[in-house]
mmCIF file of C-alpha atoms and ligand atoms in Angstrom:
data_model
loop_
_atom_site.group_PDB
_atom_site.id
_atom_site.type_symbol
_atom_site.label_atom_id
_atom_site.label_comp_id
_atom_site.label_asym_id
_atom_site.label_seq_id
_atom_site.Cartn_x
_atom_site.Cartn_y
_atom_site.Cartn_z
ATOM 1 C CA MET A 1 2.550 -2.983 62.263
ATOM 2 C CA LYS A 2 6.191 -2.161 62.864
ATOM 3 C CA ILE A 3 8.755 -4.973 63.095
ATOM 4 C CA VAL A 4 12.416 -4.639 63.988
ATOM 5 C CA THR A 5 14.489 -7.518 62.580
ATOM 6 C CA VAL A 6 17.816 -8.076 64.315
ATOM 7 C CA ILE A 7 20.401 -10.005 62.267
ATOM 8 C CA GLY A 8 24.180 -10.163 62.173
ATOM 9 C CA ALA A 9 25.600 -13.387 60.700
ATOM 10 C CA ARG A 10 25.660 -15.029 57.264
ATOM 11 C CA PRO A 11 22.997 -17.707 57.805
ATOM 12 C CA GLN A 12 20.697 -15.087 59.326
ATOM 13 C CA PHE A 13 20.915 -12.870 56.249
ATOM 14 C CA ILE A 14 19.903 -15.853 54.127
ATOM 15 C CA LYS A 15 16.935 -16.744 56.352
ATOM 16 C CA ALA A 16 15.821 -13.117 56.703
ATOM 17 C CA ALA A 17 15.891 -12.734 52.911
ATOM 18 C CA ALA A 18 12.961 -15.142 52.572
ATOM 19 C CA VAL A 19 10.794 -13.374 55.146
ATOM 20 C CA SER A 20 11.751 -9.837 54.051
ATOM 21 C CA ARG A 21 10.761 -10.616 50.459
ATOM 22 C CA ILE A 22 7.213 -11.465 51.581
ATOM 23 C CA PHE A 23 7.039 -8.324 53.778
ATOM 24 C CA ARG A 24 8.019 -6.222 50.786
ATOM 25 C CA ASP A 25 6.047 -7.999 48.044
ATOM 26 C CA GLN A 26 2.809 -8.719 49.879
ATOM 27 C CA TYR A 27 2.559 -6.513 52.950
ATOM 28 C CA SER A 28 4.144 -3.197 51.990
ATOM 29 C CA GLY A 29 2.037 -0.424 53.510
ATOM 30 C CA ASP A 30 0.706 -2.802 56.190
ATOM 31 C CA ILE A 31 3.957 -3.904 57.766
ATOM 32 C CA ASP A 32 7.024 -1.728 58.186
ATOM 33 C CA GLU A 33 10.185 -3.829 58.609
ATOM 34 C CA ILE A 34 13.261 -2.115 60.011
ATOM 35 C CA ILE A 35 16.479 -4.085 59.711
ATOM 36 C CA VAL A 36 19.168 -3.846 62.363
ATOM 37 C CA HIS A 37 22.574 -5.324 61.418
ATOM 38 C CA THR A 38 24.567 -5.932 64.582
ATOM 39 C CA GLY A 39 27.859 -6.151 62.666
ATOM 40 C CA GLN A 40 28.743 -9.687 63.879
ATOM 41 C CA HIS A 41 29.758 -10.721 60.331
ATOM 42 C CA PHE A 42 31.218 -7.682 58.616
ATOM 43 C CA ASP A 43 33.479 -8.847 55.717
ATOM 44 C CA SER A 44 31.891 -7.861 52.439
ATOM 45 C CA ASN A 45 31.790 -11.515 51.263
ATOM 46 C CA MET A 46 30.130 -12.597 54.538
ATOM 47 C CA SER A 47 27.597 -9.766 54.655
ATOM 48 C CA GLU A 48 27.154 -7.119 51.927
ATOM 49 C CA VAL A 49 27.133 -9.629 49.092
ATOM 50 C CA PHE A 50 24.069 -11.328 50.639
ATOM 51 C CA PHE A 51 22.146 -8.062 50.981
ATOM 52 C CA ASN A 52 22.815 -7.286 47.305
ATOM 53 C CA GLU A 53 22.291 -10.733 45.838
ATOM 54 C CA LEU A 54 19.240 -11.700 47.903
ATOM 55 C CA ASP A 55 17.639 -8.266 47.646
ATOM 56 C CA ILE A 56 17.479 -7.714 51.390
ATOM 57 C CA PRO A 57 16.521 -4.121 52.265
ATOM 58 C CA GLN A 58 19.514 -2.113 53.497
ATOM 59 C CA PRO A 59 19.743 -2.040 57.300
ATOM 60 C CA LYS A 60 18.511 1.205 58.834
ATOM 61 C CA TYR A 61 21.010 0.646 61.647
ATOM 62 C CA ASN A 62 24.463 -0.923 61.540
ATOM 63 C CA LEU A 63 25.684 -1.339 65.095
ATOM 64 C CA GLU A 64 29.234 -2.360 64.086
ATOM 65 C CA VAL A 65 29.673 -4.716 67.031
ATOM 66 C CA CYS A 66 32.134 -7.428 66.063
ATOM 67 C CA GLY A 67 34.902 -9.430 67.665
ATOM 68 C CA GLY A 68 35.664 -9.785 71.346
ATOM 69 C CA THR A 69 34.601 -12.487 73.768
ATOM 70 C CA HIS A 70 31.044 -13.787 73.800
ATOM 71 C CA GLY A 71 30.268 -11.671 76.870
ATOM 72 C CA THR A 72 31.722 -8.485 75.407
ATOM 73 C CA MET A 73 30.018 -8.952 72.078
ATOM 74 C CA THR A 74 26.621 -9.836 73.520
ATOM 75 C CA GLY A 75 26.824 -7.038 76.099
ATOM 76 C CA ARG A 76 27.665 -4.392 73.516
ATOM 77 C CA MET A 77 24.887 -5.633 71.252
ATOM 78 C CA LEU A 78 22.395 -5.589 74.111
ATOM 79 C CA GLU A 79 23.192 -1.962 74.860
ATOM 80 C CA THR A 80 23.060 -0.800 71.246
ATOM 81 C CA VAL A 81 19.973 -2.811 70.245
ATOM 82 C CA GLU A 82 18.147 -1.429 73.293
ATOM 83 C CA LYS A 83 18.796 2.139 72.121
ATOM 84 C CA VAL A 84 17.367 1.312 68.688
ATOM 85 C CA LEU A 85 14.276 -0.281 70.235
ATOM 86 C CA LEU A 86 13.689 2.742 72.464
ATOM 87 C CA ASP A 87 13.817 4.992 69.381
ATOM 88 C CA GLU A 88 11.677 2.768 67.159
ATOM 89 C CA LEU A 89 9.212 1.268 69.691
ATOM 90 C CA PRO A 90 8.242 -1.634 67.389
ATOM 91 C CA ASP A 91 5.271 -3.986 67.802
ATOM 92 C CA TRP A 92 7.588 -7.008 67.374
ATOM 93 C CA VAL A 93 11.241 -7.877 67.404
ATOM 94 C CA LEU A 94 12.096 -10.673 64.988
ATOM 95 C CA VAL A 95 15.232 -12.776 65.545
ATOM 96 C CA TYR A 96 16.689 -15.763 63.683
ATOM 97 C CA GLY A 97 18.724 -18.794 64.679
ATOM 98 C CA ASP A 98 21.164 -18.957 67.530
ATOM 99 C CA THR A 99 23.928 -16.364 67.372
ATOM 100 C CA ASN A 100 24.920 -13.697 69.883
ATOM 101 C CA SER A 101 22.891 -11.290 67.723
ATOM 102 C CA THR A 102 19.816 -13.489 68.275
ATOM 103 C CA LEU A 103 20.294 -13.517 72.033
ATOM 104 C CA ALA A 104 20.992 -9.782 72.297
ATOM 105 C CA GLY A 105 17.956 -8.899 70.153
ATOM 106 C CA ALA A 106 15.666 -11.117 72.203
ATOM 107 C CA LEU A 107 16.941 -9.942 75.597
ATOM 108 C CA ALA A 108 16.867 -6.254 74.716
ATOM 109 C CA ALA A 109 13.255 -6.611 73.531
ATOM 110 C CA VAL A 110 11.876 -8.685 76.390
ATOM 111 C CA LYS A 111 13.325 -6.297 78.987
ATOM 112 C CA LEU A 112 11.417 -3.477 77.270
ATOM 113 C CA CYS A 113 8.238 -5.618 77.172
ATOM 114 C CA ILE A 114 8.344 -5.742 73.369
ATOM 115 C CA PRO A 115 7.119 -9.134 72.056
ATOM 116 C CA VAL A 116 9.774 -11.373 70.501
ATOM 117 C CA ALA A 117 9.325 -13.743 67.559
ATOM 118 C CA HIS A 118 12.006 -16.401 67.102
ATOM 119 C CA VAL A 119 12.496 -18.055 63.736
ATOM 120 C CA GLU A 120 14.187 -21.479 63.958
ATOM 121 C CA ALA A 121 12.917 -22.051 67.495
ATOM 122 C CA GLY A 122 13.226 -25.382 69.300
ATOM 123 C CA LEU A 123 16.483 -26.622 67.747
ATOM 124 C CA ARG A 124 18.718 -28.432 70.207
ATOM 125 C CA SER A 125 22.083 -30.167 69.976
ATOM 126 C CA PHE A 126 21.955 -31.032 73.718
ATOM 127 C CA ASN A 127 25.541 -29.852 73.934
ATOM 128 C CA MET A 128 25.822 -26.973 76.392
ATOM 129 C CA ALA A 129 29.467 -26.459 75.417
ATOM 130 C CA MET A 130 28.183 -24.874 72.192
ATOM 131 C CA PRO A 131 27.562 -21.140 72.541
ATOM 132 C CA GLU A 132 24.726 -21.555 70.026
ATOM 133 C CA GLU A 133 22.887 -23.992 72.340
ATOM 134 C CA ILE A 134 22.847 -21.456 75.182
ATOM 135 C CA ASN A 135 21.630 -18.731 72.816
ATOM 136 C CA ARG A 136 18.821 -20.972 71.546
ATOM 137 C CA ILE A 137 17.558 -22.013 74.952
ATOM 138 C CA VAL A 138 17.488 -18.492 76.386
ATOM 139 C CA THR A 139 15.949 -16.990 73.246
ATOM 140 C CA ASP A 140 13.202 -19.616 73.166
ATOM 141 C CA ARG A 141 12.464 -19.064 76.852
ATOM 142 C CA VAL A 142 11.775 -15.320 76.381
ATOM 143 C CA SER A 143 10.006 -15.463 72.995
ATOM 144 C CA ASN A 144 6.265 -14.928 72.544
ATOM 145 C CA MET A 145 6.067 -16.553 69.114
ATOM 146 C CA LEU A 146 8.248 -19.582 68.457
ATOM 147 C CA PHE A 147 8.431 -20.559 64.805
ATOM 148 C CA CYS A 148 9.753 -24.117 64.640
ATOM 149 C CA PRO A 149 11.120 -25.657 61.432
ATOM 150 C CA THR A 150 10.167 -29.262 62.307
ATOM 151 C CA GLU A 151 8.022 -31.442 64.608
ATOM 152 C CA LEU A 152 11.209 -32.453 66.409
ATOM 153 C CA ALA A 153 11.792 -28.801 67.326
ATOM 154 C CA VAL A 154 8.205 -28.554 68.635
ATOM 155 C CA SER A 155 8.714 -31.621 70.822
ATOM 156 C CA ASN A 156 12.054 -30.301 72.131
ATOM 157 C CA LEU A 157 10.164 -27.244 73.384
ATOM 158 C CA GLN A 158 7.381 -29.369 74.876
ATOM 159 C CA VAL A 159 9.954 -31.291 76.919
ATOM 160 C CA GLU A 160 11.157 -27.938 78.318
ATOM 161 C CA GLY A 161 7.560 -26.965 79.143
ATOM 162 C CA VAL A 162 7.306 -24.362 76.352
ATOM 163 C CA THR A 163 4.006 -24.859 74.530
ATOM 164 C CA LYS A 164 2.444 -21.396 74.216
ATOM 165 C CA GLY A 165 2.944 -19.523 70.936
ATOM 166 C CA VAL A 166 4.697 -22.532 69.353
ATOM 167 C CA TRP A 167 4.100 -23.198 65.642
ATOM 168 C CA ASN A 168 5.595 -25.664 63.210
ATOM 169 C CA VAL A 169 5.674 -23.512 60.074
ATOM 170 C CA GLY A 170 8.405 -25.463 58.252
ATOM 171 C CA ASP A 171 11.916 -24.330 57.556
ATOM 172 C CA VAL A 172 12.602 -20.888 56.061
ATOM 173 C CA MET A 173 15.803 -22.377 54.611
ATOM 174 C CA TYR A 174 13.608 -24.672 52.521
ATOM 175 C CA ASP A 175 11.730 -21.617 51.185
ATOM 176 C CA VAL A 176 15.107 -20.134 50.246
ATOM 177 C CA ALA A 177 16.423 -23.352 48.704
ATOM 178 C CA LEU A 178 13.351 -23.680 46.463
ATOM 179 C CA PHE A 179 13.267 -20.014 45.458
ATOM 180 C CA TYR A 180 16.930 -19.856 44.423
ATOM 181 C CA LYS A 181 17.424 -23.418 43.105
ATOM 182 C CA ASP A 182 17.148 -22.694 39.374
ATOM 183 C CA ARG A 183 18.050 -19.017 39.648
ATOM 184 C CA ALA A 184 21.467 -20.042 41.026
ATOM 185 C CA ILE A 185 22.097 -22.537 38.230
ATOM 186 C CA ASN A 186 21.209 -19.915 35.621
ATOM 187 C CA LYS A 187 23.190 -17.112 37.218
ATOM 188 C CA SER A 188 26.355 -18.735 38.552
ATOM 189 C CA ASN A 189 29.461 -19.551 36.502
ATOM 190 C CA VAL A 190 31.255 -21.099 39.451
ATOM 191 C CA LEU A 191 31.593 -24.589 37.934
ATOM 192 C CA GLN A 192 33.275 -23.141 34.848
ATOM 193 C CA THR A 193 35.443 -20.751 36.867
ATOM 194 C CA CYS A 194 36.732 -23.600 39.062
ATOM 195 C CA ASN A 195 36.878 -26.027 36.121
ATOM 196 C CA LEU A 196 34.507 -28.565 37.690
ATOM 197 C CA GLN A 197 32.268 -31.234 36.138
ATOM 198 C CA LYS A 198 28.799 -31.776 37.569
ATOM 199 C CA GLY A 199 28.691 -34.776 39.918
ATOM 200 C CA GLU A 200 32.463 -35.278 39.787
ATOM 201 C CA TYR A 201 33.707 -33.118 42.657
ATOM 202 C CA VAL A 202 33.291 -33.008 46.416
ATOM 203 C CA LEU A 203 32.274 -29.802 48.195
ATOM 204 C CA VAL A 204 33.603 -29.338 51.732
ATOM 205 C CA THR A 205 33.169 -26.670 54.431
ATOM 206 C CA CYS A 206 34.460 -26.352 57.987
ATOM 207 C CA HIS A 207 33.974 -23.386 60.282
ATOM 208 C CA ARG A 208 32.497 -24.398 63.649
ATOM 209 C CA ALA A 209 34.338 -23.463 66.812
ATOM 210 C CA GLU A 210 34.290 -27.097 68.027
ATOM 211 C CA ASN A 211 36.300 -28.107 64.927
ATOM 212 C CA THR A 212 38.409 -25.046 64.198
ATOM 213 C CA ASP A 213 39.394 -24.123 67.772
ATOM 214 C CA ASN A 214 40.535 -27.703 68.345
ATOM 215 C CA LYS A 215 43.905 -28.266 66.643
ATOM 216 C CA SER A 216 43.704 -32.034 66.422
ATOM 217 C CA ARG A 217 40.114 -32.122 65.127
ATOM 218 C CA LEU A 218 40.983 -29.580 62.453
ATOM 219 C CA LYS A 219 44.065 -31.592 61.464
ATOM 220 C CA GLU A 220 42.065 -34.813 61.065
ATOM 221 C CA ILE A 221 39.425 -33.021 59.016
ATOM 222 C CA LEU A 222 42.031 -31.486 56.691
ATOM 223 C CA MET A 223 43.741 -34.899 56.372
ATOM 224 C CA SER A 224 40.486 -36.444 55.201
ATOM 225 C CA PHE A 225 39.936 -33.659 52.646
ATOM 226 C CA GLY A 226 43.494 -34.271 51.381
ATOM 227 C CA GLU A 227 42.891 -38.028 51.086
ATOM 228 C CA ILE A 228 39.681 -37.551 49.096
ATOM 229 C CA ALA A 229 41.492 -35.029 46.876
ATOM 230 C CA LYS A 230 43.756 -37.870 45.676
ATOM 231 C CA GLU A 231 40.725 -39.267 43.808
ATOM 232 C CA ARG A 232 38.359 -36.336 43.262
ATOM 233 C CA GLN A 233 38.528 -32.575 43.006
ATOM 234 C CA VAL A 234 37.727 -31.134 46.428
ATOM 235 C CA VAL A 235 36.426 -27.561 46.693
ATOM 236 C CA LEU A 236 36.690 -25.694 49.993
ATOM 237 C CA PRO A 237 35.074 -22.242 50.329
ATOM 238 C CA LEU A 238 37.061 -21.153 53.337
ATOM 239 C CA HIS A 239 35.356 -19.394 56.254
ATOM 240 C CA PRO A 240 37.422 -16.473 57.660
ATOM 241 C CA ARG A 241 37.685 -18.027 61.167
ATOM 242 C CA ALA A 242 38.956 -21.321 59.732
ATOM 243 C CA LYS A 243 41.404 -19.474 57.478
ATOM 244 C CA LYS A 244 42.859 -17.578 60.415
ATOM 245 C CA LEU A 245 43.248 -20.673 62.601
ATOM 246 C CA ILE A 246 44.661 -22.854 59.802
ATOM 247 C CA ALA A 247 47.379 -20.219 59.305
ATOM 248 C CA GLU A 248 48.010 -19.993 63.065
ATOM 249 C CA TYR A 249 48.394 -23.785 63.444
ATOM 250 C CA GLY A 250 50.699 -24.007 60.405
ATOM 251 C CA TYR A 251 48.245 -26.243 58.508
ATOM 252 C CA ALA A 252 48.045 -24.193 55.279
ATOM 253 C CA GLY A 253 50.163 -26.775 53.399
ATOM 254 C CA MET A 254 47.489 -29.416 54.094
ATOM 255 C CA MET A 255 45.224 -27.613 51.626
ATOM 256 C CA ASP A 256 47.699 -27.701 48.716
ATOM 257 C CA ASN A 257 45.669 -30.234 46.720
ATOM 258 C CA LEU A 258 42.293 -28.628 47.381
ATOM 259 C CA ILE A 259 40.561 -25.919 45.393
ATOM 260 C CA VAL A 260 40.344 -23.269 48.102
ATOM 261 C CA THR A 261 38.139 -20.227 47.503
ATOM 262 C CA GLU A 262 37.140 -17.171 49.483
ATOM 263 C CA PRO A 263 33.661 -17.444 51.088
ATOM 264 C CA LEU A 264 31.287 -17.657 48.142
ATOM 265 C CA ALA A 265 28.282 -15.567 47.256
ATOM 266 C CA PHE A 266 25.075 -17.499 47.883
ATOM 267 C CA MET A 267 24.222 -18.223 44.210
ATOM 268 C CA ASP A 268 27.686 -19.702 43.663
ATOM 269 C CA MET A 269 27.445 -21.719 46.841
ATOM 270 C CA ILE A 270 24.109 -23.323 46.054
ATOM 271 C CA ALA A 271 25.092 -23.899 42.439
ATOM 272 C CA LEU A 272 28.181 -25.739 43.758
ATOM 273 C CA GLU A 273 26.054 -27.725 46.214
ATOM 274 C CA GLN A 274 23.645 -28.820 43.487
ATOM 275 C CA GLY A 275 26.487 -29.965 41.241
ATOM 276 C CA ALA A 276 28.479 -31.808 43.916
ATOM 277 C CA GLY A 277 28.821 -35.611 44.014
ATOM 278 C CA ALA A 278 29.030 -35.396 47.812
ATOM 279 C CA ILE A 279 29.218 -32.743 50.541
ATOM 280 C CA LEU A 280 31.305 -32.867 53.719
ATOM 281 C CA THR A 281 30.460 -30.131 56.202
ATOM 282 C CA ASP A 282 30.015 -28.968 59.778
ATOM 283 C CA SER A 283 27.564 -26.236 58.780
ATOM 284 C CA GLY A 284 23.931 -26.384 59.864
ATOM 285 C CA GLY A 285 22.678 -24.717 56.701
ATOM 286 C CA VAL A 286 24.825 -26.705 54.277
ATOM 287 C CA GLN A 287 23.697 -30.039 55.797
ATOM 288 C CA LYS A 288 20.123 -29.156 55.058
ATOM 289 C CA GLU A 289 20.774 -27.712 51.621
ATOM 290 C CA ALA A 290 22.468 -31.025 50.743
ATOM 291 C CA PHE A 291 19.244 -32.760 51.808
ATOM 292 C CA PHE A 292 17.000 -30.320 49.898
ATOM 293 C CA TYR A 293 19.048 -30.794 46.723
ATOM 294 C CA GLY A 294 19.434 -34.573 47.090
ATOM 295 C CA VAL A 295 23.219 -34.584 47.520
ATOM 296 C CA PRO A 296 24.650 -37.144 49.965
ATOM 297 C CA CYS A 297 26.170 -35.467 53.005
ATOM 298 C CA ILE A 298 28.730 -36.315 55.674
ATOM 299 C CA THR A 299 28.590 -34.134 58.783
ATOM 300 C CA MET A 300 31.788 -33.743 60.759
ATOM 301 C CA ARG A 301 30.200 -33.128 64.124
ATOM 302 C CA ASP A 302 29.317 -35.218 67.165
ATOM 303 C CA GLU A 303 25.668 -34.163 67.120
ATOM 304 C CA THR A 304 23.301 -32.354 64.821
ATOM 305 C CA GLU A 305 20.236 -30.179 65.282
ATOM 306 C CA TRP A 306 18.929 -31.577 61.998
ATOM 307 C CA GLY A 307 18.459 -35.220 63.038
ATOM 308 C CA GLU A 308 15.806 -35.774 60.353
ATOM 309 C CA THR A 309 18.456 -35.664 57.624
ATOM 310 C CA VAL A 310 20.264 -38.527 59.378
ATOM 311 C CA ASP A 311 17.113 -40.540 60.229
ATOM 312 C CA LEU A 312 15.980 -40.354 56.614
ATOM 313 C CA GLY A 313 19.249 -41.828 55.405
ATOM 314 C CA TRP A 314 20.703 -38.795 53.682
ATOM 315 C CA ASN A 315 23.270 -37.522 56.141
ATOM 316 C CA GLN A 316 25.973 -39.383 58.100
ATOM 317 C CA LEU A 317 27.099 -37.962 61.424
ATOM 318 C CA VAL A 318 30.743 -38.955 61.769
ATOM 319 C CA GLY A 319 32.579 -36.702 64.238
ATOM 320 C CA ALA A 320 36.057 -35.492 63.362
ATOM 321 C CA LYS A 321 38.367 -38.523 63.138
ATOM 322 C CA PHE A 322 40.241 -39.030 59.875
ATOM 323 C CA GLU A 323 39.426 -42.760 59.529
ATOM 324 C CA THR A 324 35.728 -42.296 60.245
ATOM 325 C CA ILE A 325 35.326 -39.383 57.862
ATOM 326 C CA TYR A 326 37.208 -41.087 55.056
ATOM 327 C CA GLN A 327 35.414 -44.415 55.567
ATOM 328 C CA ALA A 328 32.049 -42.624 55.464
ATOM 329 C CA TYR A 329 33.115 -41.068 52.176
ATOM 330 C CA LEU A 330 34.049 -44.483 50.738
ATOM 331 C CA ASP A 331 30.730 -45.922 51.987
ATOM 332 C CA LEU A 332 28.784 -43.305 50.039
ATOM 333 C CA GLU A 333 29.486 -45.220 46.844
ATOM 334 C CA HIS A 334 27.416 -48.145 48.158
ATOM 335 C CA SER A 335 24.754 -46.483 50.267
ATOM 336 C CA ASP A 336 21.037 -46.459 49.573
ATOM 337 C CA ARG A 337 20.162 -42.816 49.266
ATOM 338 C CA ARG A 338 16.443 -42.572 48.894
ATOM 339 C CA ILE A 339 14.623 -40.257 51.262
ATOM 340 C CA LYS A 340 12.487 -42.579 53.341
ATOM 341 C CA GLY A 341 9.342 -41.393 55.113
ATOM 342 C CA VAL A 342 7.649 -38.015 55.281
ATOM 343 C CA TYR A 343 9.414 -34.862 54.147
ATOM 344 C CA PRO A 344 10.145 -33.048 57.426
ATOM 345 C CA TYR A 345 10.784 -29.390 56.524
ATOM 346 C CA GLY A 346 7.350 -28.158 55.464
ATOM 347 C CA LYS A 347 6.156 -27.061 52.060
ATOM 348 C CA GLY A 348 8.331 -24.039 51.343
ATOM 349 C CA THR A 349 5.736 -21.677 52.841
ATOM 350 C CA ALA A 350 7.374 -20.976 56.211
ATOM 351 C CA SER A 351 7.952 -17.256 55.556
ATOM 352 C CA GLN A 352 4.367 -16.723 54.483
ATOM 353 C CA GLN A 353 3.032 -18.527 57.564
ATOM 354 C CA ILE A 354 5.318 -16.590 59.911
ATOM 355 C CA ILE A 355 3.991 -13.257 58.677
ATOM 356 C CA GLN A 356 0.360 -14.392 58.749
ATOM 357 C CA LYS A 357 0.754 -15.552 62.341
ATOM 358 C CA LEU A 358 2.415 -12.293 63.397
ATOM 359 C CA GLU A 359 -0.343 -10.302 61.750
ATOM 360 C CA THR A 360 -3.133 -12.201 63.452
ATOM 361 C CA TYR A 361 -1.477 -12.543 66.885
HETATM 362 C C1 LIG B 401 25.338 -22.002 62.265
HETATM 363 C C2 LIG B 401 24.231 -21.605 63.181
HETATM 364 C C3 LIG B 401 23.952 -20.163 62.925
HETATM 365 C C4 LIG B 401 25.214 -19.387 63.227
HETATM 366 C C5 LIG B 401 26.380 -19.914 62.399
HETATM 367 C C6 LIG B 401 27.674 -19.282 62.807
HETATM 368 C C7 LIG B 401 22.910 -23.628 63.550
HETATM 369 C C8 LIG B 401 21.681 -24.368 63.220
HETATM 370 N N1 LIG B 401 23.082 -22.452 62.914
HETATM 371 O O1 LIG B 401 24.916 -21.727 60.967
HETATM 372 O O2 LIG B 401 22.868 -19.692 63.654
HETATM 373 O O3 LIG B 401 25.004 -18.056 62.816
HETATM 374 O O4 LIG B 401 26.487 -21.318 62.573
HETATM 375 O O5 LIG B 401 28.586 -19.335 61.732
HETATM 376 O O6 LIG B 401 23.642 -24.034 64.406
HETATM 377 N N2 LIG B 401 27.217 -20.242 52.384
HETATM 378 C C9 LIG B 401 27.531 -19.317 51.391
HETATM 379 N N3 LIG B 401 28.838 -19.196 51.007
HETATM 380 C C10 LIG B 401 29.833 -19.957 51.546
HETATM 381 C C11 LIG B 401 29.500 -20.898 52.557
HETATM 382 C C12 LIG B 401 28.178 -21.003 52.973
HETATM 383 O O7 LIG B 401 26.656 -18.653 50.854
HETATM 384 O O8 LIG B 401 30.994 -19.785 51.145
HETATM 385 C C13 LIG B 401 25.825 -20.367 52.800
HETATM 386 C C14 LIG B 401 25.298 -21.780 52.744
HETATM 387 O O9 LIG B 401 24.775 -22.087 51.492
HETATM 388 C C15 LIG B 401 24.238 -21.780 53.843
HETATM 389 C C16 LIG B 401 24.775 -20.781 54.841
HETATM 390 O O10 LIG B 401 25.750 -19.997 54.162
HETATM 391 O O11 LIG B 401 23.010 -21.291 53.368
HETATM 392 C C17 LIG B 401 25.424 -21.520 55.954
HETATM 393 O O12 LIG B 401 26.109 -20.626 56.772
HETATM 394 P P1 LIG B 401 27.205 -21.105 57.808
HETATM 395 O O13 LIG B 401 28.091 -19.946 58.034
HETATM 396 O O14 LIG B 401 27.757 -22.403 57.366
HETATM 397 O O15 LIG B 401 26.405 -21.244 59.157
HETATM 398 P P2 LIG B 401 25.542 -22.434 59.742
HETATM 399 O O16 LIG B 401 26.403 -23.521 60.273
HETATM 400 O O17 LIG B 401 24.454 -22.796 58.829
#
């Protein structure tokens, strides 16, 4: 069986690492995986470092499509991915998540009548202003195999009338979190390098368009980081888009009391997450990693695709107002943080199940 995997952004590299490892370790000779990197994330610390550290096979194709409007980027990807598919004629195209790379991979394949498998299917924020929401809905609609991370994702698809080829396999990010949990602690020196004590610092991230493109939201978020930094060390691995916009808005001085780093390699990031007293984020992946590692989390968004983390009492959804964010942080000291109910993200075997299902389709 020949599979073309189309990826292009940081969280996709991390998810694909889990599935690619099983292809290589357990199915080599039976399944040939060809990796296509669209080029959406291209900085070495947003891309190459993940291929090296997570042992992802080098892409056979790098399409070098980056920047531009959503339409330009998706259109150029569609054209270039189609050429690759015509050359390779795979049995499956495998796509992850909800980026423009996901949408382009899925559309190029379905128009050539090549079956599409979507990992992280069925997630919804119900906010059509998010480009990711559009990408998710369209990708799910044209996919033949829909690998959902949770029951909630399965029911989201049911509501839209999508029931064929739908599987709850658990979350590939949970596979990754388990696999690298101790490896990261053993390998990373990030706590020493940043002079941090376990449990004593707060880890923060902010990169989403809804927060960074909006000047006043970004200001309120940075104000809350600054306020927390009066009491605790606050570490901010800064995403390139946030860095650019913070400079443009003249907000760089608001980060003076924070420990600001370049985007971190994955081992450093999950070592930092595991050692943090609390996490404040707008990242999908970081919210869940906080949950997996039992670190209380505050999410600076108006909605989340990962509602289970909130329902189970581990994550607070607070939007982007200074008072609300800071109050949520103060409330953490008193909150009851035991995971209540059934663990929602599977058993850490999502990657294995995905490949078995593709093989037996
Ligand atoms: C979300 C989207 C994703 C999209 C991305 C765009 C959802 C559910 N997912 O992902 O499809 O591609 O936005 O940016 O909406 N990390 C590091 N180093 C760092 C910071 C983070 O290794 O310095 C790791 C985290 O541990 C985590 C992953 O990167 O595993 C998170 O990536 P992030 O860029 O925050 O994207 P998401 O919000 O998860």
